[in-house]
XYZ file of C-alpha atoms in Angstrom:
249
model
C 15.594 -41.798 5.174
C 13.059 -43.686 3.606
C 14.149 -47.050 5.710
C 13.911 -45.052 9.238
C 10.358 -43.873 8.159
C 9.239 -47.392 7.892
C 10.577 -48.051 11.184
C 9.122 -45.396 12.947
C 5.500 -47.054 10.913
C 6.364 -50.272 12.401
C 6.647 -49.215 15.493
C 3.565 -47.441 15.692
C 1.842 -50.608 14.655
C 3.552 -52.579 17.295
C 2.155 -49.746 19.937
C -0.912 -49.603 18.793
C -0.288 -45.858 17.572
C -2.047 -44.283 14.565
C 0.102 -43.505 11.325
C -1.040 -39.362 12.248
C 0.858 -39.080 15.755
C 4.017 -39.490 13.695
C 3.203 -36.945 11.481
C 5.465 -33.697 11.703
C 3.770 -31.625 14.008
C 2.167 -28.433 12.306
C 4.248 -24.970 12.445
C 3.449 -22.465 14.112
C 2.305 -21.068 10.899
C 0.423 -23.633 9.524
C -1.745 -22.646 13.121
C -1.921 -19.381 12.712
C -3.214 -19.758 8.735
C -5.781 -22.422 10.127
C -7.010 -19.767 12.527
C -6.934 -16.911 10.104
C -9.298 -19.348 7.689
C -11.780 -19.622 10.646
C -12.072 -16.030 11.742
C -11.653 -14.570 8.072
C -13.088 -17.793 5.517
C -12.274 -16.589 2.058
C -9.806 -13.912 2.837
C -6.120 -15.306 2.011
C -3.402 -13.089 4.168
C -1.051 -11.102 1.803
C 2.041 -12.078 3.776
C 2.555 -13.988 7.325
C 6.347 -12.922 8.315
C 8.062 -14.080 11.946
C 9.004 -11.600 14.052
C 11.809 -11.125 16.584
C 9.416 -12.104 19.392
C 9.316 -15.654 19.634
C 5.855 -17.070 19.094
C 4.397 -13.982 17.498
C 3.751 -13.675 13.655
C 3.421 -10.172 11.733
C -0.292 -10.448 9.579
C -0.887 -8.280 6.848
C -3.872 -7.980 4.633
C -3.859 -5.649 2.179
C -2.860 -1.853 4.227
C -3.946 -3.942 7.573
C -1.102 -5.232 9.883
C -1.348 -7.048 13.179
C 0.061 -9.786 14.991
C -0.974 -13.238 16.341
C 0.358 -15.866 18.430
C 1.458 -18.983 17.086
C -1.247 -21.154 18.879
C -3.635 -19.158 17.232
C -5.462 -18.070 20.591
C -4.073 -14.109 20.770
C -3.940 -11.112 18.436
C -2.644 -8.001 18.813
C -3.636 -4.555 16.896
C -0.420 -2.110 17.173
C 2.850 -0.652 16.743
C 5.687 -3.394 17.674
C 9.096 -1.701 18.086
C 12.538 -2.777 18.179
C 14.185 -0.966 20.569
C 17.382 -1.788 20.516
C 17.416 -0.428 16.569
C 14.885 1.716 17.367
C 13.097 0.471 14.554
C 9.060 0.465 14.206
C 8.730 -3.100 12.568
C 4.964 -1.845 11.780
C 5.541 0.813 10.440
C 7.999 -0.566 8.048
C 5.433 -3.343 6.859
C 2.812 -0.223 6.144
C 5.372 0.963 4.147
C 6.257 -2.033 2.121
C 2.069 -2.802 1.929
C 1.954 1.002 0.259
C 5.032 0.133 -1.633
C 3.343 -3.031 -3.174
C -0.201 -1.960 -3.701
C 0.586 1.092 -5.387
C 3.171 -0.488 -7.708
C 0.769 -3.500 -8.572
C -2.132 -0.970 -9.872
C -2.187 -1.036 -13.964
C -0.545 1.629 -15.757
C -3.827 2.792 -17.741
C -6.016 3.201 -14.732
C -3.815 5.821 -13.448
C -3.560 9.638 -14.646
C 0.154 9.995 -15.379
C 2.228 12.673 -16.328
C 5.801 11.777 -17.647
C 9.159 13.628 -18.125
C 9.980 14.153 -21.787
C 13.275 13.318 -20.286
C 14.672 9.934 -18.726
C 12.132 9.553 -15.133
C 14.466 9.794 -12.532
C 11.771 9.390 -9.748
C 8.382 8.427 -9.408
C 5.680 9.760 -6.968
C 2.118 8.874 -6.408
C -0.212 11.807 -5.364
C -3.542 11.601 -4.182
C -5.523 14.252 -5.202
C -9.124 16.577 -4.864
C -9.940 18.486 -7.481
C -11.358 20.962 -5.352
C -8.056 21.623 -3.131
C -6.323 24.620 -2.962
C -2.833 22.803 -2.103
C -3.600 20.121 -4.458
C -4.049 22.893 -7.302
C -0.649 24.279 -6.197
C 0.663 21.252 -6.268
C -0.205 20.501 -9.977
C 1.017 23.977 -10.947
C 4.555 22.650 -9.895
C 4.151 19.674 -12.108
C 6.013 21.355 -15.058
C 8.616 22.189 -12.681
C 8.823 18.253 -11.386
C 8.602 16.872 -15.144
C 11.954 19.200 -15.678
C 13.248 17.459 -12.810
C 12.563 14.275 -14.211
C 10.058 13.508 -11.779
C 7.067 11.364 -12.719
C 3.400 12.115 -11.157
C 0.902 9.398 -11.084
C -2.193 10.725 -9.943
C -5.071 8.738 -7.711
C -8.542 10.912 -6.777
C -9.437 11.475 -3.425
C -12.680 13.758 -3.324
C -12.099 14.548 0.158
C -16.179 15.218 0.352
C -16.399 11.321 -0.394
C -17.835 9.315 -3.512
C -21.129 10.462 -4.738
C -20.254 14.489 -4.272
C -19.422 17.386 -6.996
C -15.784 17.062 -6.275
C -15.771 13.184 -6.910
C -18.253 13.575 -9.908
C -15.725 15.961 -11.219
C -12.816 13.409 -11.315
C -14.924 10.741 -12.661
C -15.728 13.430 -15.823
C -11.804 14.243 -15.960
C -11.575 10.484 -16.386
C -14.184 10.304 -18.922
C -13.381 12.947 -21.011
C -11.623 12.298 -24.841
C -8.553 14.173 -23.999
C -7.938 13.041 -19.855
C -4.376 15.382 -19.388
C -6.116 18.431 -21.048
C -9.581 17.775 -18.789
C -7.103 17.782 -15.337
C -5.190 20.671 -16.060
C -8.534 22.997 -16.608
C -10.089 21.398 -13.531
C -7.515 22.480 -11.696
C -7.110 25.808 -13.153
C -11.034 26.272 -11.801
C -12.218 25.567 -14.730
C -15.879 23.773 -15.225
C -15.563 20.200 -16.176
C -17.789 18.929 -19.198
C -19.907 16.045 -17.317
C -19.108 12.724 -18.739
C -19.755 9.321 -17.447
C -17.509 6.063 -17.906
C -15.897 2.621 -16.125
C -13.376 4.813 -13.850
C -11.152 4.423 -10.983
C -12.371 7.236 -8.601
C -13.954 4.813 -6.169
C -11.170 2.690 -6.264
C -8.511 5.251 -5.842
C -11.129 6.982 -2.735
C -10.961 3.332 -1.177
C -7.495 2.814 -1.267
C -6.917 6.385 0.542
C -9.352 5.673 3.173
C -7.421 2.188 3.533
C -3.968 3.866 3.719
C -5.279 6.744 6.504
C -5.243 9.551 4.218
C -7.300 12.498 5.693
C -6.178 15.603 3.588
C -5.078 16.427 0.381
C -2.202 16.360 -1.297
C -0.811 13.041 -0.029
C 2.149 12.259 -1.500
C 3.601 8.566 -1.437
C 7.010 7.928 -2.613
C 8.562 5.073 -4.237
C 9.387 3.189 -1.515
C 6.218 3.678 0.340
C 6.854 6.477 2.436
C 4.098 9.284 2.779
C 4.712 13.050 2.674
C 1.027 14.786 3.712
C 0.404 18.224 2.734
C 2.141 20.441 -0.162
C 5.547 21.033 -0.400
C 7.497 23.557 -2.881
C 9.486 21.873 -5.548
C 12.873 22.204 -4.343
C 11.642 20.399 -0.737
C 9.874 18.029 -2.739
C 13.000 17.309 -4.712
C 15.063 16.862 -1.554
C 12.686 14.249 0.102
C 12.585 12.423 -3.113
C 16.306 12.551 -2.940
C 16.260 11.303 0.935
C 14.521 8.882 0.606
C 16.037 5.581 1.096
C 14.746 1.638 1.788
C 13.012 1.675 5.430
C 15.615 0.173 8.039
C 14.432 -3.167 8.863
C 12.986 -3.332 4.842
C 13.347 -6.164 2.769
């Protein structure tokens, strides 16, 4: 190997060719990266993936998804779909993007309530204080925790950050006794204002990054999203349904 490369050098010389027009020329990635640095500077991509349509790459940062030609000179904002498997390959990467950013948040900046039991399943719900459904929702959690079902909570003050409903997670945050503070907000009861470092605005941003519109939002483990309330035995059986997204890895 090494004796053909210094060939290949000699030859160049003997041409008059520069060393660089041997080089290996750059991969269709490599382009695309080198034009993501130019139009984003400072922003590394989460994940650049091939697709099944030759030239094209799948870009995702963060919850955002698109595509871009190899040569760097087009990009596309949409839903690309296999349809021979009938498969929406953008929807899948949403998925796995929810999947990932969900799981990578730390344990103690989430309000979690456990089984006593072994956790057979584990659901994220964003959440408004001030939301019927959402209220509904939490008086099932006894019911879930039986079923070994673990809620992890994330606030979503549908009225936005600055308002009495977000002000009233931030104080649920803040408060000695966080589990105990949740419960009475959501039985309508007042909330003893309290100020601290909390997640609220994190947890607001991350909704408005995923789409969410209403309250509750449930996300399952592997990404999937369930809008809206359902009863515990429905909940239960979506849980139960739900499997890795065809075209997942």
């Amino acid at each position: 190997m090494f004796k053909f490369i210094r060939r290949l050098a000699c030859l160049a010389l003997l041409v008059g060719l520069p060393l660089s027009a041997l080089a290996a020329p750059e991969s269709g990635e490599q382009l695309v990266r080198q034009k993501l640095a130019t139009l984003l500077p400072g922003h590394t991509p989460d994940s650049i993936k091939t697709t099944p349509v030759a030239g094209l790459y799948q870009v995702r940062y963060g919850m955002q998804v698109f595509y871009i030609t190899s040569n760097g000179r087009y990009l596309l904002k949409g839903d690309l779909v296999d349809l021979n498997s009938k498969t929406d390959l953008t929807r899948v990467a949403e998925t796995r993007a929810r999947k990932e950013v969900l799981g990578s948040l730390p344990a103690d900046s989430l309000l979690t309530y456990r089984p006593e039991g072994k956790v057979k399943h584990v659901i994220y719900v964003f959440s408004d204080i001030d939301c019927p459904y959402c209220q509904r929702l939490h008086a099932d959690l006894p019911t879930l925790n039986g079923y070994g079902v673990e809620v992890r909570y994330l606030f979503f003050p549908r009225s936005g950050l600055g308002t009495p409903s977000a002000r009233k997670a931030e104080s649920v945050w803040c408060a000695k006794n966080r589990d105990r503070a949740y419960d009475r907000a959501m039985d309508g009861e007042s909330v003893t204002p309290a100020s601290c470092p909390n997640p609220v605005a994190r947890d607001y941003q991350l909704g408005v990054q995923m789409g969410i519109r209403g309250t509750p939002t449930i996300v399952l483990s592997n990404g999937e999203v369930l809008p809206g309330y359902l009863p515990p035995q429905q909940l239960l059986e979506a849980i139960s349904q739900a499997q890795p997204m065809k075209g997942a890895s």
